[in-house]
């Protein structure tokens, strides 16, 4: 950092967010490093970065996350370096935070770009964290303004907490869990350490259980079930250190101890200094080992069912979901799944494509509607997901697939979802059941559809990185010298086929070489009933 120039205000499309995140990383890291080393070079560089971002003409309030992340970095630097900062710089910081954060938030009629104040999504947590820290910065000098801002946080931030109910599932996916939850924890922790309490915001249903959520949805490969706008790889998760302290559960830090922090850019590790603070409270204890449950159900807006084999088995892992595409950052992935065995992930989810790469083509990713641009993106629509489609039609975004049955106790654990409302008018009823054998050597997916219009094409699909050897109603998948046998029984009868997913993509879709869509396609008979039964087992 010392060898680089201070940040400049550089927009990327509609966002200043990359610059904002780099600012948060630099300011918090330099401040913490100075506090722990006393190296004057770090202090001077922190002051230079503060001068740079305070001099920006604005922090792009139209996309308020940009404002929020810079404000958090500035507030942390103010707090952690307070006694070392010149009085004029401290005054300047307070003035800028008042004008760019607190004044609009506390106005009688907040401007339209503050829509997130009434929202239950990750923006609420991130932006109200910035409001909270800004209010605490100015509290000694502007106590009435600070009190008013904190009262707004107390009233409106709990809307973001509803997403965790009742079991800690984060409906926007694992990547947004890291984003929203880390800022939510920062907000709570700032209140607790500054004023002695946090209005019991953390007492919301499911919140203190959400530290377990990431472990439950992560397979033996170390990769998460990346439904919705989630990345297909693990990220630093400093919030887990806070949850470990608050719950006394040292197993939560197991994944963080040997995490390859240095493999990630400053955008991905901007929250790590917070982790250092929370780690220090744990007292350097070693992580305890814990085995996630063999079968787990997560209820809520995006219901999940997760199954796994014993540690000494072939590492079977099946993660499944229902839910709806209409939820913030959702995909048309109701009924989808990922599958691991023998150290390989056989069924995959593409997760998110970087927004700017799509918006630069003119797509409006966050305008709702069944026919919106969001569903033109291959990684977002139903064609890329391991689920069912009828006549290739998009899933109904306002449909919801509930988890209607979950069995964790019998020899064959199972989860059943009702996909009827998601598949729309083309079906009377559509039920998908996942079965996970206790011997950990077989997974089955059973679909029963009734009331399908005669002649309609029902497609079963699975996206895989494996080489596929077709043999009628069975096939063999091969990955890294491991082999998985897939067999189907359908009525009417159908054979497996493969599709190159590149043929389904537009010019704006990110290329995904090395993947194959394994499909079964059945024409509905006059009876309107379609039955599919697909089983997976390792080759002997």
Short mmCIF file of C-alpha atoms in Angstrom, two decimals:
data_model
loop_
_atom_site.label_atom_id
_atom_site.label_comp_id
_atom_site.label_asym_id
_atom_site.label_seq_id
_atom_site.Cartn_x
_atom_site.Cartn_y
_atom_site.Cartn_z
CA UNK A 1 0.00 0.00 0.00
CA UNK A 2 2.83 2.38 0.84
CA UNK A 3 4.14 2.06 -2.70
CA UNK A 4 0.83 2.94 -4.38
CA UNK A 5 -0.78 6.29 -5.06
CA UNK A 6 -3.73 7.37 -2.91
CA UNK A 7 -7.09 6.46 -4.33
CA UNK A 8 -8.85 8.49 -6.99
CA UNK A 9 -12.56 8.74 -7.69
CA UNK A 10 -12.93 6.15 -10.46
CA UNK A 11 -16.40 5.10 -11.58
CA UNK A 12 -17.14 1.73 -13.16
CA UNK A 13 -20.44 2.07 -14.98
CA UNK A 14 -23.02 3.27 -12.46
CA UNK A 15 -20.84 2.37 -9.48
CA UNK A 16 -17.98 3.82 -7.46
CA UNK A 17 -18.08 0.63 -5.42
CA UNK A 18 -14.66 -0.81 -6.26
CA UNK A 19 -13.01 2.44 -5.19
CA UNK A 20 -15.21 2.55 -2.08
CA UNK A 21 -14.20 -0.95 -1.08
CA UNK A 22 -10.54 -0.25 -1.65
CA UNK A 23 -10.95 2.84 0.53
CA UNK A 24 -12.50 0.80 3.33
CA UNK A 25 -9.70 -1.76 3.06
CA UNK A 26 -6.88 0.77 3.04
CA UNK A 27 -8.21 3.00 5.81
CA UNK A 28 -9.05 0.18 8.21
CA UNK A 29 -5.89 -1.80 7.46
CA UNK A 30 -3.53 1.17 7.78
CA UNK A 31 -5.25 2.27 10.98
CA UNK A 32 -5.08 -1.15 12.59
CA UNK A 33 -1.50 -1.69 11.42
CA UNK A 34 -0.45 1.63 12.91
CA UNK A 35 -2.19 0.86 16.20
CA UNK A 36 -0.38 -2.46 16.47
CA UNK A 37 3.04 -1.38 15.16
CA UNK A 38 3.45 2.33 15.82
CA UNK A 39 5.04 2.74 12.39
CA UNK A 40 4.67 6.44 11.56
CA UNK A 41 4.68 5.73 7.82
CA UNK A 42 1.35 3.96 8.21
CA UNK A 43 -0.19 6.88 10.05
CA UNK A 44 0.94 9.36 7.42
CA UNK A 45 -0.35 7.15 4.62
CA UNK A 46 -3.72 6.79 6.39
CA UNK A 47 -3.97 10.57 6.59
CA UNK A 48 -3.16 10.81 2.88
CA UNK A 49 -5.93 8.32 2.05
CA UNK A 50 -8.36 10.22 4.25
CA UNK A 51 -7.50 13.45 2.46
CA UNK A 52 -7.99 11.73 -0.90
CA UNK A 53 -11.49 10.33 -0.25
CA UNK A 54 -12.68 13.42 1.63
CA UNK A 55 -11.71 15.42 -1.45
CA UNK A 56 -13.87 13.39 -3.82
CA UNK A 57 -16.65 15.60 -5.21
CA UNK A 58 -19.11 13.06 -3.76
CA UNK A 59 -19.31 9.39 -2.83
CA UNK A 60 -21.86 8.54 -5.53
CA UNK A 61 -24.99 8.68 -3.35
CA UNK A 62 -27.20 7.49 -6.21
CA UNK A 63 -25.74 4.01 -5.61
CA UNK A 64 -25.66 4.35 -1.86
CA UNK A 65 -23.55 1.29 -1.12
CA UNK A 66 -20.65 3.33 -2.54
CA UNK A 67 -21.23 6.08 0.00
CA UNK A 68 -21.70 3.58 2.81
CA UNK A 69 -18.47 1.66 2.36
CA UNK A 70 -16.31 4.79 2.15
CA UNK A 71 -18.10 6.17 5.21
CA UNK A 72 -17.35 3.00 7.18
CA UNK A 73 -13.66 3.21 6.29
CA UNK A 74 -13.48 6.88 7.21
CA UNK A 75 -15.32 6.33 10.50
CA UNK A 76 -13.05 3.44 11.51
CA UNK A 77 -9.96 5.48 10.73
CA UNK A 78 -11.35 8.41 12.76
CA UNK A 79 -11.98 6.14 15.74
CA UNK A 80 -8.82 4.03 15.61
CA UNK A 81 -6.46 6.98 14.91
CA UNK A 82 -8.38 9.66 16.76
CA UNK A 83 -5.67 10.95 19.08
CA UNK A 84 -3.11 11.00 16.26
CA UNK A 85 -5.21 12.95 13.77
CA UNK A 86 -4.84 16.76 13.58
CA UNK A 87 -7.90 18.59 14.97
CA UNK A 88 -8.63 20.15 11.58
CA UNK A 89 -8.73 16.73 9.93
CA UNK A 90 -11.05 15.43 12.65
CA UNK A 91 -13.34 18.42 12.09
CA UNK A 92 -13.28 17.81 8.36
CA UNK A 93 -14.18 14.14 8.76
CA UNK A 94 -17.17 14.98 10.98
CA UNK A 95 -18.37 17.64 8.57
CA UNK A 96 -18.18 15.32 5.57
CA UNK A 97 -19.97 12.46 7.36
CA UNK A 98 -22.72 14.83 8.42
CA UNK A 99 -23.22 16.19 4.91
CA UNK A 100 -22.84 12.93 2.98
CA UNK A 101 -24.46 10.45 5.37
CA UNK A 102 -26.41 11.86 8.29
CA UNK A 103 -28.12 14.93 6.87
CA UNK A 104 -30.16 13.07 4.26
CA UNK A 105 -30.92 10.11 6.52
CA UNK A 106 -32.38 12.32 9.23
CA UNK A 107 -34.31 14.66 6.92
CA UNK A 108 -38.10 14.72 7.22
CA UNK A 109 -38.38 13.53 3.61
CA UNK A 110 -35.35 11.39 2.77
CA UNK A 111 -34.34 11.59 -0.92
CA UNK A 112 -35.25 8.75 -3.24
CA UNK A 113 -31.78 7.22 -3.24
CA UNK A 114 -32.38 6.27 0.41
CA UNK A 115 -35.04 3.71 -0.56
CA UNK A 116 -32.98 1.07 1.26
CA UNK A 117 -34.06 2.51 4.62
CA UNK A 118 -37.39 0.71 4.22
CA UNK A 119 -35.92 -2.42 2.60
CA UNK A 120 -35.25 -5.88 4.10
CA UNK A 121 -32.21 -6.67 1.88
CA UNK A 122 -28.44 -6.49 2.40
CA UNK A 123 -28.40 -2.74 1.57
CA UNK A 124 -30.21 -2.10 4.83
CA UNK A 125 -27.45 -3.75 6.88
CA UNK A 126 -24.56 -2.20 4.94
CA UNK A 127 -25.93 1.33 4.75
CA UNK A 128 -27.24 1.47 8.30
CA UNK A 129 -23.81 0.29 9.48
CA UNK A 130 -22.43 3.42 7.83
CA UNK A 131 -25.12 5.56 9.48
CA UNK A 132 -24.36 4.01 12.88
CA UNK A 133 -20.61 4.56 12.69
CA UNK A 134 -21.06 8.08 11.33
CA UNK A 135 -23.43 8.95 14.17
CA UNK A 136 -20.98 7.64 16.74
CA UNK A 137 -18.19 9.70 15.18
CA UNK A 138 -20.13 12.98 15.56
CA UNK A 139 -21.92 12.16 18.82
CA UNK A 140 -19.64 14.23 21.07
CA UNK A 141 -20.07 17.31 18.88
CA UNK A 142 -23.60 16.87 17.47
CA UNK A 143 -25.41 14.79 20.10
CA UNK A 144 -28.95 15.59 18.89
CA UNK A 145 -28.16 14.66 15.29
CA UNK A 146 -26.42 11.48 16.40
CA UNK A 147 -29.31 10.51 18.67
CA UNK A 148 -31.81 11.07 15.86
CA UNK A 149 -29.77 8.93 13.45
CA UNK A 150 -29.37 6.09 15.95
CA UNK A 151 -33.11 6.14 16.62
CA UNK A 152 -33.74 5.68 12.89
CA UNK A 153 -31.35 2.71 12.91
CA UNK A 154 -33.19 1.25 15.90
CA UNK A 155 -36.53 1.50 14.11
CA UNK A 156 -35.63 0.47 10.57
CA UNK A 157 -32.60 -1.81 10.71
CA UNK A 158 -34.63 -4.73 12.18
CA UNK A 159 -36.29 -5.05 8.76
CA UNK A 160 -33.02 -6.53 7.48
CA UNK A 161 -33.04 -9.09 10.28
CA UNK A 162 -36.22 -10.79 9.10
CA UNK A 163 -34.30 -12.58 6.36
CA UNK A 164 -32.60 -14.88 8.91
CA UNK A 165 -35.80 -16.34 10.33
CA UNK A 166 -36.28 -18.97 11.52
CA UNK A 167 -33.12 -21.08 11.02
CA UNK A 168 -30.42 -18.63 9.91
CA UNK A 169 -30.70 -19.21 6.14
CA UNK A 170 -29.67 -16.08 4.21
CA UNK A 171 -32.02 -15.88 1.25
CA UNK A 172 -29.62 -13.90 -0.94
CA UNK A 173 -27.01 -16.68 -0.85
CA UNK A 174 -23.62 -17.29 0.72
CA UNK A 175 -21.74 -14.36 -0.87
CA UNK A 176 -24.38 -11.88 0.24
CA UNK A 177 -24.43 -13.54 3.65
CA UNK A 178 -20.82 -12.45 3.98
CA UNK A 179 -21.64 -8.95 2.78
CA UNK A 180 -24.83 -8.19 4.63
CA UNK A 181 -24.03 -10.14 7.80
CA UNK A 182 -20.53 -8.72 8.30
CA UNK A 183 -21.85 -5.16 8.13
CA UNK A 184 -24.79 -6.13 10.34
CA UNK A 185 -22.39 -7.51 12.92
CA UNK A 186 -20.28 -4.33 12.64
CA UNK A 187 -23.38 -2.23 13.31
CA UNK A 188 -24.32 -4.28 16.37
CA UNK A 189 -20.78 -4.40 17.71
CA UNK A 190 -20.25 -0.65 17.27
CA UNK A 191 -23.36 0.05 19.33
CA UNK A 192 -22.39 -2.46 22.01
CA UNK A 193 -18.86 -1.12 22.42
CA UNK A 194 -19.83 2.56 22.17
CA UNK A 195 -23.09 2.87 24.11
CA UNK A 196 -23.22 -0.46 25.93
CA UNK A 197 -26.16 -2.06 24.13
CA UNK A 198 -27.54 -2.65 20.64
CA UNK A 199 -31.30 -2.43 21.27
CA UNK A 200 -31.30 -6.26 21.11
CA UNK A 201 -31.21 -6.11 17.31
CA UNK A 202 -29.26 -9.37 17.38
CA UNK A 203 -32.17 -11.05 19.15
CA UNK A 204 -34.06 -11.40 15.86
CA UNK A 205 -35.23 -14.90 14.97
CA UNK A 206 -32.50 -17.01 13.40
CA UNK A 207 -29.73 -14.40 13.61
CA UNK A 208 -27.55 -15.99 16.28
CA UNK A 209 -27.98 -19.34 14.48
CA UNK A 210 -26.77 -17.98 11.14
CA UNK A 211 -23.11 -18.52 11.99
CA UNK A 212 -23.78 -22.23 11.41
CA UNK A 213 -25.46 -21.62 8.05
CA UNK A 214 -22.27 -21.39 5.99
CA UNK A 215 -20.87 -24.61 7.44
CA UNK A 216 -24.08 -26.48 6.76
CA UNK A 217 -24.18 -25.48 3.07
CA UNK A 218 -20.47 -26.09 2.41
CA UNK A 219 -19.48 -29.44 0.95
CA UNK A 220 -16.37 -31.56 1.68
CA UNK A 221 -14.74 -29.80 -1.29
CA UNK A 222 -14.79 -26.55 0.69
CA UNK A 223 -17.17 -25.00 -1.85
CA UNK A 224 -20.53 -23.58 -0.78
CA UNK A 225 -23.90 -24.34 -2.31
CA UNK A 226 -23.81 -21.14 -4.33
CA UNK A 227 -27.50 -20.56 -5.02
CA UNK A 228 -28.73 -17.08 -6.02
CA UNK A 229 -26.05 -14.46 -6.71
CA UNK A 230 -23.31 -16.38 -4.91
CA UNK A 231 -19.79 -17.11 -6.04
CA UNK A 232 -18.73 -20.74 -6.48
CA UNK A 233 -15.82 -20.42 -4.05
CA UNK A 234 -15.31 -19.66 -0.37
CA UNK A 235 -14.37 -16.17 0.82
CA UNK A 236 -12.89 -14.78 4.03
CA UNK A 237 -15.68 -14.73 6.61
CA UNK A 238 -14.58 -12.47 9.49
CA UNK A 239 -18.12 -12.30 10.89
CA UNK A 240 -17.71 -15.93 11.97
CA UNK A 241 -15.17 -14.73 14.56
CA UNK A 242 -17.80 -12.45 16.10
CA UNK A 243 -20.35 -15.27 16.19
CA UNK A 244 -17.75 -17.57 17.76
CA UNK A 245 -17.19 -15.09 20.58
CA UNK A 246 -20.85 -14.37 21.17
CA UNK A 247 -22.02 -17.98 21.07
CA UNK A 248 -18.94 -19.59 22.62
CA UNK A 249 -18.79 -22.00 19.67
CA UNK A 250 -15.13 -22.29 18.67
CA UNK A 251 -15.96 -24.61 15.78
CA UNK A 252 -17.14 -21.56 13.83
CA UNK A 253 -13.56 -20.34 13.36
CA UNK A 254 -12.26 -23.65 12.00
CA UNK A 255 -12.49 -22.57 8.36
CA UNK A 256 -10.81 -19.23 9.03
CA UNK A 257 -7.60 -20.31 10.78
CA UNK A 258 -5.76 -21.56 7.71
CA UNK A 259 -7.69 -19.51 5.16
CA UNK A 260 -5.50 -18.23 2.29
CA UNK A 261 -6.15 -14.54 2.96
CA UNK A 262 -3.32 -13.38 0.71
CA UNK A 263 -4.86 -15.05 -2.33
CA UNK A 264 -7.63 -12.44 -2.41
CA UNK A 265 -7.68 -8.86 -3.67
CA UNK A 266 -8.26 -5.94 -1.31
CA UNK A 267 -11.90 -5.83 -2.43
CA UNK A 268 -12.44 -9.29 -0.94
CA UNK A 269 -10.44 -8.77 2.27
CA UNK A 270 -11.58 -5.25 3.16
CA UNK A 271 -13.37 -6.61 6.22
CA UNK A 272 -10.39 -8.56 7.54
CA UNK A 273 -9.27 -5.84 10.01
CA UNK A 274 -12.67 -6.26 11.68
CA UNK A 275 -11.90 -9.97 11.92
CA UNK A 276 -8.62 -9.15 13.65
CA UNK A 277 -10.48 -7.17 16.29
CA UNK A 278 -13.01 -9.95 16.83
CA UNK A 279 -10.29 -12.63 16.79
CA UNK A 280 -8.47 -10.84 19.61
CA UNK A 281 -11.50 -11.26 21.85
CA UNK A 282 -11.53 -15.00 21.40
CA UNK A 283 -8.14 -15.15 23.06
CA UNK A 284 -6.35 -17.06 20.32
CA UNK A 285 -8.15 -20.29 21.11
CA UNK A 286 -7.87 -23.16 18.70
CA UNK A 287 -10.88 -24.12 16.69
CA UNK A 288 -12.83 -27.09 17.88
CA UNK A 289 -13.88 -29.68 15.34
CA UNK A 290 -17.52 -30.26 14.62
CA UNK A 291 -19.35 -32.40 12.13
CA UNK A 292 -22.35 -30.74 10.52
CA UNK A 293 -25.57 -32.74 10.80
CA UNK A 294 -26.02 -35.59 8.34
CA UNK A 295 -29.32 -34.00 7.31
CA UNK A 296 -30.38 -30.41 7.90
CA UNK A 297 -33.39 -28.35 6.94
CA UNK A 298 -33.29 -24.58 6.67
CA UNK A 299 -36.67 -22.90 6.49
CA UNK A 300 -37.51 -19.41 5.28
CA UNK A 301 -37.94 -17.65 1.96
CA UNK A 302 -35.35 -19.88 0.29
CA UNK A 303 -35.89 -23.27 1.99
CA UNK A 304 -32.97 -25.68 1.83
CA UNK A 305 -32.32 -29.33 2.62
CA UNK A 306 -28.72 -30.50 2.98
CA UNK A 307 -27.49 -34.10 3.21
CA UNK A 308 -23.99 -35.46 3.72
CA UNK A 309 -22.21 -38.76 4.18
CA UNK A 310 -20.01 -39.79 7.07
CA UNK A 311 -16.46 -38.35 7.09
CA UNK A 312 -14.93 -41.76 6.33
CA UNK A 313 -17.29 -42.41 3.41
CA UNK A 314 -16.93 -41.25 -0.18
CA UNK A 315 -17.77 -37.70 0.87
CA UNK A 316 -21.29 -37.63 -0.53
CA UNK A 317 -22.91 -34.21 -0.25
CA UNK A 318 -26.28 -33.16 -1.65
CA UNK A 319 -27.59 -29.61 -1.26
CA UNK A 320 -31.10 -28.75 -2.49
CA UNK A 321 -33.41 -25.76 -2.53
CA UNK A 322 -36.90 -24.50 -3.22
CA UNK A 323 -37.90 -20.87 -2.93
CA UNK A 324 -38.49 -18.16 -5.48
CA UNK A 325 -36.66 -16.12 -8.11
CA UNK A 326 -38.41 -12.98 -6.90
CA UNK A 327 -36.26 -12.68 -3.78
CA UNK A 328 -33.41 -10.17 -3.87
CA UNK A 329 -30.52 -11.55 -5.96
CA UNK A 330 -32.57 -14.67 -6.68
CA UNK A 331 -32.21 -16.97 -9.67
CA UNK A 332 -34.67 -19.29 -11.40
CA UNK A 333 -33.21 -22.13 -9.36
CA UNK A 334 -36.16 -23.56 -7.40
CA UNK A 335 -35.75 -27.33 -7.35
CA UNK A 336 -32.04 -27.10 -8.10
CA UNK A 337 -29.20 -28.95 -6.37
CA UNK A 338 -25.45 -29.48 -6.23
CA UNK A 339 -23.89 -32.90 -5.74
CA UNK A 340 -20.48 -33.99 -4.49
CA UNK A 341 -18.93 -37.44 -4.14
CA UNK A 342 -15.40 -38.83 -4.10
CA UNK A 343 -13.91 -35.39 -3.64
CA UNK A 344 -15.54 -33.93 -6.76
CA UNK A 345 -18.49 -31.65 -7.41
CA UNK A 346 -20.49 -33.39 -10.12
CA UNK A 347 -23.51 -31.07 -10.34
CA UNK A 348 -22.63 -27.38 -10.26
CA UNK A 349 -24.26 -23.96 -10.12
CA UNK A 350 -22.71 -21.07 -12.05
CA UNK A 351 -23.62 -18.53 -9.39
CA UNK A 352 -23.35 -14.84 -10.18
CA UNK A 353 -21.87 -13.10 -13.19
CA UNK A 354 -20.22 -9.78 -12.39
CA UNK A 355 -22.85 -7.09 -12.78
CA UNK A 356 -20.76 -4.60 -14.74
CA UNK A 357 -20.03 -7.15 -17.48
CA UNK A 358 -23.78 -7.36 -18.07
CA UNK A 359 -24.77 -3.74 -17.45
CA UNK A 360 -22.11 -2.63 -19.94
CA UNK A 361 -24.27 -4.38 -22.58
CA UNK A 362 -27.27 -2.31 -21.53
CA UNK A 363 -29.01 -4.95 -19.41
CA UNK A 364 -31.05 -3.72 -16.47
CA UNK A 365 -30.42 -6.47 -13.97
CA UNK A 366 -32.45 -5.20 -11.06
CA UNK A 367 -35.68 -4.12 -12.69
CA UNK A 368 -38.34 -6.63 -11.72
CA UNK A 369 -40.84 -8.34 -13.93
CA UNK A 370 -41.33 -11.72 -15.53
CA UNK A 371 -39.86 -10.49 -18.82
CA UNK A 372 -37.04 -8.44 -17.28
CA UNK A 373 -33.47 -8.37 -18.54
CA UNK A 374 -32.34 -10.33 -15.49
CA UNK A 375 -33.82 -13.52 -16.93
CA UNK A 376 -32.04 -13.12 -20.25
CA UNK A 377 -28.78 -13.96 -18.46
CA UNK A 378 -27.89 -17.64 -18.73
CA UNK A 379 -26.51 -17.96 -15.20
CA UNK A 380 -29.71 -16.43 -13.78
CA UNK A 381 -32.43 -18.23 -15.72
CA UNK A 382 -33.78 -21.76 -15.48
CA UNK A 383 -31.72 -23.16 -18.38
CA UNK A 384 -28.46 -23.18 -16.42
CA UNK A 385 -29.86 -24.71 -13.25
CA UNK A 386 -30.26 -28.32 -12.19
CA UNK A 387 -34.02 -28.33 -12.20
CA UNK A 388 -37.09 -28.88 -14.39
CA UNK A 389 -38.48 -26.79 -17.23
CA UNK A 390 -41.55 -27.22 -19.42
CA UNK A 391 -41.26 -26.25 -23.09
CA UNK A 392 -38.17 -24.23 -22.19
CA UNK A 393 -40.30 -21.58 -20.51
CA UNK A 394 -38.81 -19.44 -17.74
CA UNK A 395 -39.85 -20.17 -14.19
CA UNK A 396 -42.56 -17.94 -12.80
CA UNK A 397 -40.71 -15.38 -10.72
CA UNK A 398 -43.60 -14.87 -8.32
CA UNK A 399 -44.07 -18.59 -7.82
CA UNK A 400 -42.68 -20.17 -4.68
CA UNK A 401 -41.54 -23.76 -4.20
CA UNK A 402 -42.07 -24.75 -0.55
CA UNK A 403 -40.29 -27.58 1.21
CA UNK A 404 -43.34 -29.70 1.99
CA UNK A 405 -41.68 -32.72 3.59
CA UNK A 406 -38.34 -33.38 5.27
CA UNK A 407 -37.23 -36.69 6.76
CA UNK A 408 -33.87 -36.92 8.52
CA UNK A 409 -34.51 -40.01 10.61
CA UNK A 410 -35.17 -42.96 8.33
CA UNK A 411 -32.62 -45.13 6.52
CA UNK A 412 -33.21 -42.99 3.45
CA UNK A 413 -33.30 -39.29 4.33
CA UNK A 414 -35.42 -37.16 2.01
CA UNK A 415 -36.72 -33.73 1.12
CA UNK A 416 -39.72 -32.92 -1.06
CA UNK A 417 -40.48 -29.63 -2.80
CA UNK A 418 -43.65 -28.54 -4.57
CA UNK A 419 -42.57 -26.85 -7.83
CA UNK A 420 -46.10 -26.32 -9.16
CA UNK A 421 -46.29 -22.55 -8.77
CA UNK A 422 -42.80 -22.11 -10.19
CA UNK A 423 -43.46 -24.12 -13.36
CA UNK A 424 -46.66 -22.24 -14.03
CA UNK A 425 -49.79 -23.02 -16.01
CA UNK A 426 -48.24 -25.86 -17.97
CA UNK A 427 -48.63 -28.33 -15.12
CA UNK A 428 -51.31 -29.28 -12.62
CA UNK A 429 -48.88 -30.39 -9.94
CA UNK A 430 -45.10 -30.92 -9.88
CA UNK A 431 -43.39 -32.64 -6.95
CA UNK A 432 -39.62 -33.16 -6.70
CA UNK A 433 -38.21 -35.48 -4.03
CA UNK A 434 -34.53 -35.91 -3.20
CA UNK A 435 -33.57 -39.18 -1.47
CA UNK A 436 -30.23 -39.73 0.21
CA UNK A 437 -29.37 -43.31 1.16
CA UNK A 438 -27.91 -43.87 4.59
CA UNK A 439 -25.24 -46.10 3.09
CA UNK A 440 -24.09 -42.91 1.32
CA UNK A 441 -23.74 -44.79 -1.94
CA UNK A 442 -26.83 -43.62 -3.73
CA UNK A 443 -28.76 -40.42 -4.37
CA UNK A 444 -32.10 -40.36 -6.16
CA UNK A 445 -34.16 -37.53 -7.57
CA UNK A 446 -37.80 -38.43 -8.17
CA UNK A 447 -40.11 -36.10 -10.09
CA UNK A 448 -43.85 -36.63 -10.40
CA UNK A 449 -45.78 -34.27 -12.67
CA UNK A 450 -49.50 -34.45 -13.33
CA UNK A 451 -51.77 -32.29 -15.44
CA UNK A 452 -49.05 -31.59 -17.99
CA UNK A 453 -50.43 -30.49 -21.31
CA UNK A 454 -50.18 -33.40 -23.78
CA UNK A 455 -47.24 -32.92 -26.12
CA UNK A 456 -45.40 -30.54 -23.79
CA UNK A 457 -41.67 -31.16 -23.41
CA UNK A 458 -40.50 -31.70 -19.84
CA UNK A 459 -36.75 -31.30 -19.42
CA UNK A 460 -34.67 -32.64 -16.52
CA UNK A 461 -31.23 -31.01 -16.49
CA UNK A 462 -27.93 -31.08 -14.62
CA UNK A 463 -24.90 -28.90 -15.34
CA UNK A 464 -21.66 -30.85 -14.87
CA UNK A 465 -17.92 -30.35 -15.39
CA UNK A 466 -17.52 -34.09 -15.96
CA UNK A 467 -16.88 -35.92 -19.19
CA UNK A 468 -20.10 -37.72 -20.13
CA UNK A 469 -20.34 -41.18 -21.70
CA UNK A 470 -23.91 -41.75 -22.84
CA UNK A 471 -25.59 -45.15 -22.92
CA UNK A 472 -29.32 -44.75 -23.44
CA UNK A 473 -31.07 -44.33 -20.13
CA UNK A 474 -27.79 -44.44 -18.23
CA UNK A 475 -24.47 -42.66 -18.50
CA UNK A 476 -21.08 -42.48 -16.82
CA UNK A 477 -19.56 -39.22 -15.63
CA UNK A 478 -15.79 -38.97 -15.17
CA UNK A 479 -13.84 -36.35 -13.25
CA UNK A 480 -10.19 -36.65 -12.28
CA UNK A 481 -10.25 -40.43 -12.75
CA UNK A 482 -13.37 -40.78 -10.57
CA UNK A 483 -16.49 -42.19 -12.13
CA UNK A 484 -20.13 -41.66 -11.26
CA UNK A 485 -22.93 -43.78 -12.71
CA UNK A 486 -26.22 -42.05 -13.51
CA UNK A 487 -29.29 -44.11 -14.32
CA UNK A 488 -32.81 -43.01 -15.10
CA UNK A 489 -36.27 -44.45 -15.24
CA UNK A 490 -38.82 -42.28 -16.95
CA UNK A 491 -42.37 -42.61 -18.09
CA UNK A 492 -42.66 -42.02 -20.99
CA UNK A 493 -39.24 -43.50 -21.68
CA UNK A 494 -36.37 -41.17 -22.54
CA UNK A 495 -32.62 -41.40 -23.00
CA UNK A 496 -29.97 -39.07 -21.70
CA UNK A 497 -28.53 -36.46 -24.05
CA UNK A 498 -25.99 -33.66 -23.73
CA UNK A 499 -26.09 -30.00 -24.70
CA UNK A 500 -23.16 -27.63 -24.99
CA UNK A 501 -24.27 -24.75 -22.75
CA UNK A 502 -22.36 -22.30 -24.95
CA UNK A 503 -25.09 -22.79 -27.56
CA UNK A 504 -27.65 -21.37 -25.11
CA UNK A 505 -25.69 -18.23 -24.27
CA UNK A 506 -25.78 -14.70 -25.61
CA UNK A 507 -22.78 -12.50 -26.32
CA UNK A 508 -23.03 -10.88 -22.89
CA UNK A 509 -22.98 -14.20 -20.99
CA UNK A 510 -19.67 -15.11 -19.39
CA UNK A 511 -18.09 -18.11 -21.14
CA UNK A 512 -18.13 -21.27 -19.06
CA UNK A 513 -15.90 -23.72 -20.94
CA UNK A 514 -15.63 -27.31 -19.82
CA UNK A 515 -19.24 -27.68 -18.74
CA UNK A 516 -21.95 -29.92 -20.16
CA UNK A 517 -25.71 -29.95 -19.69
CA UNK A 518 -26.88 -33.51 -19.09
CA UNK A 519 -30.58 -33.67 -19.96
CA UNK A 520 -33.59 -35.94 -20.16
CA UNK A 521 -36.45 -34.68 -22.27
CA UNK A 522 -39.87 -36.29 -22.12
CA UNK A 523 -42.97 -35.56 -24.18
CA UNK A 524 -46.06 -35.54 -22.00
CA UNK A 525 -48.60 -38.24 -23.01
CA UNK A 526 -52.34 -37.83 -23.27
CA UNK A 527 -52.68 -38.69 -19.57
CA UNK A 528 -50.62 -35.62 -18.67
CA UNK A 529 -48.48 -37.62 -16.23
CA UNK A 530 -44.69 -37.59 -16.37
CA UNK A 531 -42.50 -39.58 -13.96
CA UNK A 532 -38.72 -39.24 -13.75
CA UNK A 533 -36.43 -41.17 -11.43
CA UNK A 534 -32.69 -40.46 -11.66
CA UNK A 535 -30.16 -42.22 -9.46
CA UNK A 536 -26.47 -41.59 -8.80
CA UNK A 537 -23.91 -44.03 -7.44
CA UNK A 538 -20.14 -44.34 -7.57
CA UNK A 539 -18.61 -46.79 -10.05
CA UNK A 540 -17.19 -49.90 -8.43
#
